[in-house]
Amino acid sequence: MSDLIRVLPALALRGMTILPDMVVHFDVSRDKSKKAIEQAMLQDQKLFLVTQKDSQTDEPTQEELYKIGVIAAVKQVIKLPHGLLRVLVEGLEKAELCHLDQEEDYLMAEVVRFEEESMELSDVSREAMVRALMEMFAQFCQESGKTGKDLERQIEETRELDSLMSQMMIHVPLYFEEKQRFLETVSLTERYDTVCEILANETEILHLKRELQEKVKARVDKNQREYLLREQLKAIREELGEDTTGTDADQFLEKVKKLKASKEVKEKLEKEIRRFKNMGGNSSESSVLRGYIETLLEMPWDKTSRDSSNLKRASEILEEDHYGLEKVKERVLEFLSVRMLTKKGESPILCLVGPPGTGKTSIARSIARALDKKYVRICLGGVRDEAEIRGHRRTYVGAMPGRIAAGLRTAGVKNPLMLLDEVDKVSSDYKGDTSSALLEVLDSEQNSHFRDHYIELPMDLSEVLFIATANDMQAIPRPLRDRMEIIEVSSYTENEKNHIAREHLLAKQLRKNGLKEEQLSVSSHALSQLIHSYTREAGVRQLERKIGELCRKVAREILEKGRKDVKITESNLEKYLGKPRYVFDMANETDEIGIVRGLAWTSVGGDTLQIEVNIMPGKGELCLTGQLGDVMKESARAGISYIRSISSRYQVDKEFFAEHDIHIHIPEGAVPKDGPSAGITMATAMLSAITQTPVYANVAMTGEITLRGRVLPIGGLKEKILAAKSAGIKSVIVPVKNKRDVEEISTEIKRGLEIVYAETMEEVLAAALCGGEEKAL
């Protein structure tokens, strides 16, 4: 395959391959390529053309070029604007690239003539190959339909096999990779196989392309035919007086006459119906207008439902459906009483705030049933587009009413109960602020003329009973919060959960799992154990799931073992539900130094925190661990400042704080903690560790501390006291300003607990430290 080495200027081709006997022109823009052409013109006008593998490469190396190229003669060079050169070349012979010199201003290639393997083929074999190629090319031309008659005649007149294959590869439109594959063939038979494969592949592609085009054309022809037929049908109906647009318009007018609505609404409807009647039935605007008219006709403009006036029945329904939630029930019955006395009465806008699973959503359904109102639920969780509330303007494609208007349309009356679920989860983006759009909806002074962007007519929302639900009151914007009457739904006590499970959840899960009441019985102790050790939540969702799991296990046991009934007791509960999931951190058995029990509020109820303090020799540093938030850290610093100010009363050496480090740690380090309510707890623990005075193990506390030792009020007291009772605490220290909150807590929760009210840290220390005031001088 080698011959005498020749050194020629080289030009790297992008996206094209030139074959021997091929005459072609191309444009050159790279400086190295221009200089290579100039050098060739100065010599014998010979140039080595080789294709680069990646057409995006600007400075290709030898490895980025194919090994086989073609020696070509430069026939013509034309200068074009913007520094381009148009070159006309003729491929002469194949050559192999041995070495590429890139150090000059242009590429210099050392090449050798590429000699093919000699093969002896009989005349019969050659003729057979020629005829086979002719047939394949004829099929290609038939599928393509773009090859000229001159080319077909030229191919038919070529009888020499090698020349025939070259002409086919030159004139058939191919990717440069296919032409390069043909260029690199080393024998006649390999070249023949390559040409056959390429022609067959191209013919198949053209065949499939033609089939697809025919299908598309048939579909377009069908659409055009249907359009013509519709136009003809329309003309026939108009001649016969059977135009459906007019018929629909007449039906709409009949509905307008029967509609209970104001004069303004009816005039708007009649105007839109006239427009619809004068419009072609097949126009896109006609269908949009039809949808708008139908929406207006379905809106309950002045249609109302008759509310229940039976106060006793309403009370019975609320008690039957829900245990507890006294404030909510009381407020609903007050509203009903006012409505009965005044015959009108504004509908309240209530917001039920509380932890998940406490029955906020389900109580709204019960209120609707108690008042005989239509019930509509609108979930606002994750809604971030103002148009979801106010609707889209009709100028937009696919416009529709907002959720409020759609809810009224679904209810069919203008005075339903509308539940705005998860109102604290709304968000905003560049399309608008959803919570701001709710301001008009939830303002009793403004919502009598609420305008939806799609409806474009004022709607009266003043008779809608709005009930919103939320988990976190702080997440609701203040102007929106100001428009609603907040009712806090607190966590359930274990006793309340016991009643709910016995009266509601157990019966519900028995029905769900196909069990009869006599087939499963759960003892009171087993139910209490299930609530205490298998669930830890403010509501009852997890409790319901556990009761459902219990029912499924029993159903399987009844079917597999043929038992008639199963009794669940405290002793066999573990057999059905496995090991208890939660173990409460109970009060310590002995009084300890530097360990104090604090109380915390979480989204699933209350919890206790064991705050630990260690004193060690050091440089007076305060170390805080346990993933504490900024507010909690500041409380700890306020506490240490207070202790240093009163250290003389407890005989603490003046140099103590300069020579010792104080380390405060709150266990469960993976759980973030924040808030000021652990202030007095951390201060008590630090003083206990500094003075080596034990703290009563059965005492827990909560309250914010100031630099002067005052104890400030905190929130979430009911949940905190519940947690203290569950942990076996006997005495709870709370700020004196929280006394009114304690008095609102039911006696059932406070039973067995001593509530100590503290106004200053001296009172806290007196109640918590063993010895109390005796330690102070």
PDB file of N, CA, C and O in Angstrom, residues 191-250:
ATOM      1  N   ARG A 191     -15.463  -2.612  -1.852  1.00  0.00           N
ATOM      2  CA  ARG A 191     -16.080  -1.392  -2.343  1.00  0.00           C
ATOM      3  C   ARG A 191     -17.483  -1.680  -2.878  1.00  0.00           C
ATOM      4  O   ARG A 191     -18.425  -0.927  -2.644  1.00  0.00           O
ATOM      5  N   TYR A 192     -17.634  -2.805  -3.555  1.00  0.00           N
ATOM      6  CA  TYR A 192     -18.944  -3.204  -4.098  1.00  0.00           C
ATOM      7  C   TYR A 192     -19.940  -3.438  -2.956  1.00  0.00           C
ATOM      8  O   TYR A 192     -21.083  -2.964  -2.991  1.00  0.00           O
ATOM      9  N   ASP A 193     -19.503  -4.156  -1.906  1.00  0.00           N
ATOM     10  CA  ASP A 193     -20.391  -4.428  -0.765  1.00  0.00           C
ATOM     11  C   ASP A 193     -20.818  -3.130  -0.071  1.00  0.00           C
ATOM     12  O   ASP A 193     -21.983  -2.957   0.328  1.00  0.00           O
ATOM     13  N   THR A 194     -19.859  -2.191   0.049  1.00  0.00           N
ATOM     14  CA  THR A 194     -20.163  -0.900   0.701  1.00  0.00           C
ATOM     15  C   THR A 194     -21.197  -0.123  -0.098  1.00  0.00           C
ATOM     16  O   THR A 194     -22.158   0.421   0.455  1.00  0.00           O
ATOM     17  N   VAL A 195     -20.999  -0.063  -1.436  1.00  0.00           N
ATOM     18  CA  VAL A 195     -21.944   0.672  -2.286  1.00  0.00           C
ATOM     19  C   VAL A 195     -23.335   0.054  -2.209  1.00  0.00           C
ATOM     20  O   VAL A 195     -24.349   0.756  -2.094  1.00  0.00           O
ATOM     21  N   CYS A 196     -23.394  -1.283  -2.272  1.00  0.00           N
ATOM     22  CA  CYS A 196     -24.701  -1.979  -2.202  1.00  0.00           C
ATOM     23  C   CYS A 196     -25.416  -1.674  -0.890  1.00  0.00           C
ATOM     24  O   CYS A 196     -26.615  -1.393  -0.866  1.00  0.00           O
ATOM     25  N   GLU A 197     -24.658  -1.731   0.214  1.00  0.00           N
ATOM     26  CA  GLU A 197     -25.246  -1.490   1.534  1.00  0.00           C
ATOM     27  C   GLU A 197     -25.779  -0.054   1.633  1.00  0.00           C
ATOM     28  O   GLU A 197     -26.893   0.176   2.106  1.00  0.00           O
ATOM     29  N   ILE A 198     -24.970   0.910   1.168  1.00  0.00           N
ATOM     30  CA  ILE A 198     -25.373   2.319   1.240  1.00  0.00           C
ATOM     31  C   ILE A 198     -26.607   2.569   0.381  1.00  0.00           C
ATOM     32  O   ILE A 198     -27.574   3.221   0.810  1.00  0.00           O
ATOM     33  N   LEU A 199     -26.629   2.030  -0.864  1.00  0.00           N
ATOM     34  CA  LEU A 199     -27.777   2.233  -1.758  1.00  0.00           C
ATOM     35  C   LEU A 199     -29.052   1.618  -1.187  1.00  0.00           C
ATOM     36  O   LEU A 199     -30.137   2.218  -1.224  1.00  0.00           O
ATOM     37  N   ALA A 200     -28.927   0.397  -0.637  1.00  0.00           N
ATOM     38  CA  ALA A 200     -30.103  -0.288  -0.063  1.00  0.00           C
ATOM     39  C   ALA A 200     -30.656   0.498   1.120  1.00  0.00           C
ATOM     40  O   ALA A 200     -31.872   0.678   1.267  1.00  0.00           O
ATOM     41  N   ASN A 201     -29.746   1.007   1.976  1.00  0.00           N
ATOM     42  CA  ASN A 201     -30.152   1.763   3.158  1.00  0.00           C
ATOM     43  C   ASN A 201     -30.857   3.062   2.756  1.00  0.00           C
ATOM     44  O   ASN A 201     -31.914   3.415   3.298  1.00  0.00           O
ATOM     45  N   GLU A 202     -30.279   3.790   1.797  1.00  0.00           N
ATOM     46  CA  GLU A 202     -30.866   5.050   1.345  1.00  0.00           C
ATOM     47  C   GLU A 202     -32.231   4.832   0.689  1.00  0.00           C
ATOM     48  O   GLU A 202     -33.164   5.619   0.872  1.00  0.00           O
ATOM     49  N   THR A 203     -32.345   3.740  -0.082  1.00  0.00           N
ATOM     50  CA  THR A 203     -33.619   3.427  -0.748  1.00  0.00           C
ATOM     51  C   THR A 203     -34.714   3.154   0.283  1.00  0.00           C
ATOM     52  O   THR A 203     -35.848   3.628   0.152  1.00  0.00           O
ATOM     53  N   GLU A 204     -34.351   2.412   1.373  1.00  0.00           N
ATOM     54  CA  GLU A 204     -35.325   2.092   2.429  1.00  0.00           C
ATOM     55  C   GLU A 204     -35.764   3.361   3.157  1.00  0.00           C
ATOM     56  O   GLU A 204     -36.945   3.557   3.450  1.00  0.00           O
ATOM     57  N   ILE A 205     -34.800   4.255   3.441  1.00  0.00           N
ATOM     58  CA  ILE A 205     -35.127   5.522   4.126  1.00  0.00           C
ATOM     59  C   ILE A 205     -36.085   6.355   3.276  1.00  0.00           C
ATOM     60  O   ILE A 205     -37.078   6.903   3.773  1.00  0.00           O
ATOM     61  N   LEU A 206     -35.796   6.454   1.972  1.00  0.00           N
ATOM     62  CA  LEU A 206     -36.657   7.230   1.069  1.00  0.00           C
ATOM     63  C   LEU A 206     -38.052   6.639   0.978  1.00  0.00           C
ATOM     64  O   LEU A 206     -39.056   7.351   0.902  1.00  0.00           O
ATOM     65  N   HIS A 207     -38.124   5.281   1.002  1.00  0.00           N
ATOM     66  CA  HIS A 207     -39.418   4.591   0.948  1.00  0.00           C
ATOM     67  C   HIS A 207     -40.265   4.929   2.187  1.00  0.00           C
ATOM     68  O   HIS A 207     -41.458   5.269   2.072  1.00  0.00           O
ATOM     69  N   LEU A 208     -39.643   4.844   3.373  1.00  0.00           N
ATOM     70  CA  LEU A 208     -40.359   5.153   4.614  1.00  0.00           C
ATOM     71  C   LEU A 208     -40.776   6.624   4.650  1.00  0.00           C
ATOM     72  O   LEU A 208     -41.880   6.968   5.083  1.00  0.00           O
ATOM     73  N   LYS A 209     -39.881   7.515   4.178  1.00  0.00           N
ATOM     74  CA  LYS A 209     -40.183   8.942   4.144  1.00  0.00           C
ATOM     75  C   LYS A 209     -41.395   9.228   3.259  1.00  0.00           C
ATOM     76  O   LYS A 209     -42.285  10.007   3.610  1.00  0.00           O
ATOM     77  N   ARG A 210     -41.436   8.550   2.097  1.00  0.00           N
ATOM     78  CA  ARG A 210     -42.548   8.756   1.171  1.00  0.00           C
ATOM     79  C   ARG A 210     -43.866   8.265   1.792  1.00  0.00           C
ATOM     80  O   ARG A 210     -44.913   8.912   1.659  1.00  0.00           O
ATOM     81  N   GLU A 211     -43.818   7.127   2.519  1.00  0.00           N
ATOM     82  CA  GLU A 211     -45.024   6.607   3.174  1.00  0.00           C
ATOM     83  C   GLU A 211     -45.550   7.599   4.220  1.00  0.00           C
ATOM     84  O   GLU A 211     -46.763   7.847   4.313  1.00  0.00           O
ATOM     85  N   LEU A 212     -44.616   8.164   5.022  1.00  0.00           N
ATOM     86  CA  LEU A 212     -45.024   9.130   6.045  1.00  0.00           C
ATOM     87  C   LEU A 212     -45.649  10.371   5.408  1.00  0.00           C
ATOM     88  O   LEU A 212     -46.660  10.895   5.884  1.00  0.00           O
ATOM     89  N   GLN A 213     -45.031  10.851   4.325  1.00  0.00           N
ATOM     90  CA  GLN A 213     -45.564  12.030   3.645  1.00  0.00           C
ATOM     91  C   GLN A 213     -46.958  11.768   3.072  1.00  0.00           C
ATOM     92  O   GLN A 213     -47.841  12.629   3.125  1.00  0.00           O
ATOM     93  N   GLU A 214     -47.166  10.555   2.575  1.00  0.00           N
ATOM     94  CA  GLU A 214     -48.473  10.208   2.024  1.00  0.00           C
ATOM     95  C   GLU A 214     -49.546  10.181   3.120  1.00  0.00           C
ATOM     96  O   GLU A 214     -50.686  10.606   2.905  1.00  0.00           O
ATOM     97  N   LYS A 215     -49.160   9.674   4.309  1.00  0.00           N
ATOM     98  CA  LYS A 215     -50.112   9.632   5.422  1.00  0.00           C
ATOM     99  C   LYS A 215     -50.507  11.043   5.839  1.00  0.00           C
ATOM    100  O   LYS A 215     -51.685  11.339   6.081  1.00  0.00           O
ATOM    101  N   VAL A 216     -49.489  11.933   5.968  1.00  0.00           N
ATOM    102  CA  VAL A 216     -49.768  13.316   6.358  1.00  0.00           C
ATOM    103  C   VAL A 216     -50.662  13.991   5.320  1.00  0.00           C
ATOM    104  O   VAL A 216     -51.629  14.685   5.653  1.00  0.00           O
ATOM    105  N   LYS A 217     -50.355  13.774   4.048  1.00  0.00           N
ATOM    106  CA  LYS A 217     -51.134  14.381   2.972  1.00  0.00           C
ATOM    107  C   LYS A 217     -52.584  13.891   3.009  1.00  0.00           C
ATOM    108  O   LYS A 217     -53.528  14.659   2.844  1.00  0.00           O
ATOM    109  N   ALA A 218     -52.743  12.582   3.267  1.00  0.00           N
ATOM    110  CA  ALA A 218     -54.103  12.020   3.328  1.00  0.00           C
ATOM    111  C   ALA A 218     -54.895  12.650   4.476  1.00  0.00           C
ATOM    112  O   ALA A 218     -56.080  12.953   4.341  1.00  0.00           O
ATOM    113  N   ARG A 219     -54.189  12.893   5.612  1.00  0.00           N
ATOM    114  CA  ARG A 219     -54.869  13.494   6.751  1.00  0.00           C
ATOM    115  C   ARG A 219     -55.290  14.930   6.453  1.00  0.00           C
ATOM    116  O   ARG A 219     -56.383  15.370   6.781  1.00  0.00           O
ATOM    117  N   VAL A 220     -54.386  15.680   5.789  1.00  0.00           N
ATOM    118  CA  VAL A 220     -54.702  17.066   5.424  1.00  0.00           C
ATOM    119  C   VAL A 220     -55.862  17.105   4.439  1.00  0.00           C
ATOM    120  O   VAL A 220     -56.791  17.915   4.570  1.00  0.00           O
ATOM    121  N   ASP A 221     -55.835  16.196   3.456  1.00  0.00           N
ATOM    122  CA  ASP A 221     -56.922  16.138   2.475  1.00  0.00           C
ATOM    123  C   ASP A 221     -58.250  15.832   3.145  1.00  0.00           C
ATOM    124  O   ASP A 221     -59.286  16.389   2.790  1.00  0.00           O
ATOM    125  N   LYS A 222     -58.202  14.936   4.148  1.00  0.00           N
ATOM    126  CA  LYS A 222     -59.426  14.567   4.864  1.00  0.00           C
ATOM    127  C   LYS A 222     -59.997  15.779   5.609  1.00  0.00           C
ATOM    128  O   LYS A 222     -61.204  16.031   5.583  1.00  0.00           O
ATOM    129  N   ASN A 223     -59.079  16.570   6.279  1.00  0.00           N
ATOM    130  CA  ASN A 223     -59.523  17.762   7.014  1.00  0.00           C
ATOM    131  C   ASN A 223     -60.150  18.785   6.063  1.00  0.00           C
ATOM    132  O   ASN A 223     -61.175  19.411   6.382  1.00  0.00           O
ATOM    133  N   GLN A 224     -59.515  18.966   4.886  1.00  0.00           N
ATOM    134  CA  GLN A 224     -60.056  19.914   3.913  1.00  0.00           C
ATOM    135  C   GLN A 224     -61.430  19.461   3.411  1.00  0.00           C
ATOM    136  O   GLN A 224     -62.358  20.257   3.255  1.00  0.00           O
ATOM    137  N   ARG A 225     -61.542  18.158   3.192  1.00  0.00           N
ATOM    138  CA  ARG A 225     -62.821  17.602   2.708  1.00  0.00           C
ATOM    139  C   ARG A 225     -63.918  17.808   3.750  1.00  0.00           C
ATOM    140  O   ARG A 225     -65.045  18.214   3.423  1.00  0.00           O
ATOM    141  N   GLU A 226     -63.555  17.543   5.058  1.00  0.00           N
ATOM    142  CA  GLU A 226     -64.538  17.724   6.125  1.00  0.00           C
ATOM    143  C   GLU A 226     -64.952  19.193   6.243  1.00  0.00           C
ATOM    144  O   GLU A 226     -66.130  19.499   6.478  1.00  0.00           O
ATOM    145  N   TYR A 227     -63.996  20.106   6.054  1.00  0.00           N
ATOM    146  CA  TYR A 227     -64.311  21.526   6.128  1.00  0.00           C
ATOM    147  C   TYR A 227     -65.306  21.924   5.037  1.00  0.00           C
ATOM    148  O   TYR A 227     -66.296  22.630   5.278  1.00  0.00           O
ATOM    149  N   LEU A 228     -65.048  21.443   3.801  1.00  0.00           N
ATOM    150  CA  LEU A 228     -65.954  21.754   2.693  1.00  0.00           C
ATOM    151  C   LEU A 228     -67.352  21.203   2.938  1.00  0.00           C
ATOM    152  O   LEU A 228     -68.360  21.867   2.689  1.00  0.00           O
ATOM    153  N   LEU A 229     -67.384  19.955   3.474  1.00  0.00           N
ATOM    154  CA  LEU A 229     -68.688  19.343   3.754  1.00  0.00           C
ATOM    155  C   LEU A 229     -69.445  20.111   4.829  1.00  0.00           C
ATOM    156  O   LEU A 229     -70.666  20.291   4.744  1.00  0.00           O
ATOM    157  N   ARG A 230     -68.686  20.567   5.876  1.00  0.00           N
ATOM    158  CA  ARG A 230     -69.351  21.331   6.937  1.00  0.00           C
ATOM    159  C   ARG A 230     -69.928  22.639   6.396  1.00  0.00           C
ATOM    160  O   ARG A 230     -71.028  23.048   6.765  1.00  0.00           O
ATOM    161  N   GLU A 231     -69.138  23.310   5.533  1.00  0.00           N
ATOM    162  CA  GLU A 231     -69.620  24.569   4.960  1.00  0.00           C
ATOM    163  C   GLU A 231     -70.872  24.338   4.119  1.00  0.00           C
ATOM    164  O   GLU A 231     -71.822  25.132   4.164  1.00  0.00           O
ATOM    165  N   GLN A 232     -70.852  23.228   3.362  1.00  0.00           N
ATOM    166  CA  GLN A 232     -72.029  22.902   2.548  1.00  0.00           C
ATOM    167  C   GLN A 232     -73.232  22.593   3.433  1.00  0.00           C
ATOM    168  O   GLN A 232     -74.362  23.036   3.167  1.00  0.00           O
ATOM    169  N   LEU A 233     -72.983  21.821   4.510  1.00  0.00           N
ATOM    170  CA  LEU A 233     -74.048  21.470   5.444  1.00  0.00           C
ATOM    171  C   LEU A 233     -74.627  22.718   6.104  1.00  0.00           C
ATOM    172  O   LEU A 233     -75.846  22.845   6.276  1.00  0.00           O
ATOM    173  N   LYS A 234     -73.716  23.639   6.456  1.00  0.00           N
ATOM    174  CA  LYS A 234     -74.161  24.888   7.063  1.00  0.00           C
ATOM    175  C   LYS A 234     -75.068  25.669   6.104  1.00  0.00           C
ATOM    176  O   LYS A 234     -76.121  26.198   6.486  1.00  0.00           O
ATOM    177  N   ALA A 235     -74.643  25.722   4.826  1.00  0.00           N
ATOM    178  CA  ALA A 235     -75.440  26.440   3.818  1.00  0.00           C
ATOM    179  C   ALA A 235     -76.817  25.794   3.641  1.00  0.00           C
ATOM    180  O   ALA A 235     -77.844  26.479   3.556  1.00  0.00           O
ATOM    181  N   ILE A 236     -76.847  24.446   3.651  1.00  0.00           N
ATOM    182  CA  ILE A 236     -78.123  23.722   3.504  1.00  0.00           C
ATOM    183  C   ILE A 236     -79.040  24.015   4.679  1.00  0.00           C
ATOM    184  O   ILE A 236     -80.247  24.261   4.515  1.00  0.00           O
ATOM    185  N   ARG A 237     -78.459  23.987   5.911  1.00  0.00           N
ATOM    186  CA  ARG A 237     -79.275  24.246   7.097  1.00  0.00           C
ATOM    187  C   ARG A 237     -79.817  25.672   7.100  1.00  0.00           C
ATOM    188  O   ARG A 237     -80.943  25.919   7.534  1.00  0.00           O
ATOM    189  N   GLU A 238     -78.970  26.603   6.656  1.00  0.00           N
ATOM    190  CA  GLU A 238     -79.441  27.982   6.586  1.00  0.00           C
ATOM    191  C   GLU A 238     -80.605  28.112   5.598  1.00  0.00           C
ATOM    192  O   GLU A 238     -81.569  28.839   5.843  1.00  0.00           O
ATOM    193  N   GLU A 239     -80.515  27.371   4.472  1.00  0.00           N
ATOM    194  CA  GLU A 239     -81.601  27.389   3.493  1.00  0.00           C
ATOM    195  C   GLU A 239     -82.880  26.804   4.081  1.00  0.00           C
ATOM    196  O   GLU A 239     -83.987  27.266   3.823  1.00  0.00           O
ATOM    197  N   LEU A 240     -82.716  25.739   4.893  1.00  0.00           N
ATOM    198  CA  LEU A 240     -83.879  25.072   5.495  1.00  0.00           C
ATOM    199  C   LEU A 240     -84.323  25.730   6.804  1.00  0.00           C
ATOM    200  O   LEU A 240     -85.309  25.312   7.403  1.00  0.00           O
ATOM    201  N   GLY A 241     -83.554  26.711   7.266  1.00  0.00           N
ATOM    202  CA  GLY A 241     -83.911  27.362   8.540  1.00  0.00           C
ATOM    203  C   GLY A 241     -83.596  26.510   9.736  1.00  0.00           C
ATOM    204  O   GLY A 241     -84.282  26.572  10.749  1.00  0.00           O
ATOM    205  N   GLU A 242     -82.565  25.649   9.663  1.00  0.00           N
ATOM    206  CA  GLU A 242     -82.212  24.747  10.757  1.00  0.00           C
ATOM    207  C   GLU A 242     -80.830  25.051  11.330  1.00  0.00           C
ATOM    208  O   GLU A 242     -80.121  24.180  11.791  1.00  0.00           O
ATOM    209  N   ASP A 243     -80.379  26.289  11.325  1.00  0.00           N
ATOM    210  CA  ASP A 243     -79.050  26.658  11.827  1.00  0.00           C
ATOM    211  C   ASP A 243     -79.001  26.434  13.348  1.00  0.00           C
ATOM    212  O   ASP A 243     -79.773  27.022  14.101  1.00  0.00           O
ATOM    213  N   THR A 244     -78.088  25.561  13.795  1.00  0.00           N
ATOM    214  CA  THR A 244     -78.029  25.191  15.231  1.00  0.00           C
ATOM    215  C   THR A 244     -77.580  26.345  16.103  1.00  0.00           C
ATOM    216  O   THR A 244     -77.933  26.409  17.277  1.00  0.00           O
ATOM    217  N   THR A 245     -76.772  27.280  15.544  1.00  0.00           N
ATOM    218  CA  THR A 245     -76.331  28.423  16.342  1.00  0.00           C
ATOM    219  C   THR A 245     -77.528  29.220  16.821  1.00  0.00           C
ATOM    220  O   THR A 245     -77.619  29.601  17.993  1.00  0.00           O
ATOM    221  N   GLY A 246     -78.443  29.456  15.906  1.00  0.00           N
ATOM    222  CA  GLY A 246     -79.663  30.183  16.281  1.00  0.00           C
ATOM    223  C   GLY A 246     -80.474  29.413  17.297  1.00  0.00           C
ATOM    224  O   GLY A 246     -81.030  29.993  18.232  1.00  0.00           O
ATOM    225  N   THR A 247     -80.568  28.087  17.120  1.00  0.00           N
ATOM    226  CA  THR A 247     -81.328  27.249  18.060  1.00  0.00           C
ATOM    227  C   THR A 247     -80.721  27.335  19.451  1.00  0.00           C
ATOM    228  O   THR A 247     -81.432  27.490  20.449  1.00  0.00           O
ATOM    229  N   ASP A 248     -79.341  27.226  19.538  1.00  0.00           N
ATOM    230  CA  ASP A 248     -78.662  27.313  20.836  1.00  0.00           C
ATOM    231  C   ASP A 248     -78.900  28.675  21.469  1.00  0.00           C
ATOM    232  O   ASP A 248     -79.134  28.774  22.678  1.00  0.00           O
ATOM    233  N   ALA A 249     -78.830  29.721  20.653  1.00  0.00           N
ATOM    234  CA  ALA A 249     -79.039  31.078  21.167  1.00  0.00           C
ATOM    235  C   ALA A 249     -80.447  31.226  21.744  1.00  0.00           C
ATOM    236  O   ALA A 249     -80.626  31.839  22.806  1.00  0.00           O
ATOM    237  N   ASP A 250     -81.441  30.651  21.072  1.00  0.00           N
ATOM    238  CA  ASP A 250     -82.818  30.708  21.582  1.00  0.00           C
ATOM    239  C   ASP A 250     -82.941  29.970  22.913  1.00  0.00           C
ATOM    240  O   ASP A 250     -83.640  30.430  23.821  1.00  0.00           O
TER     241      ASP A 250
END
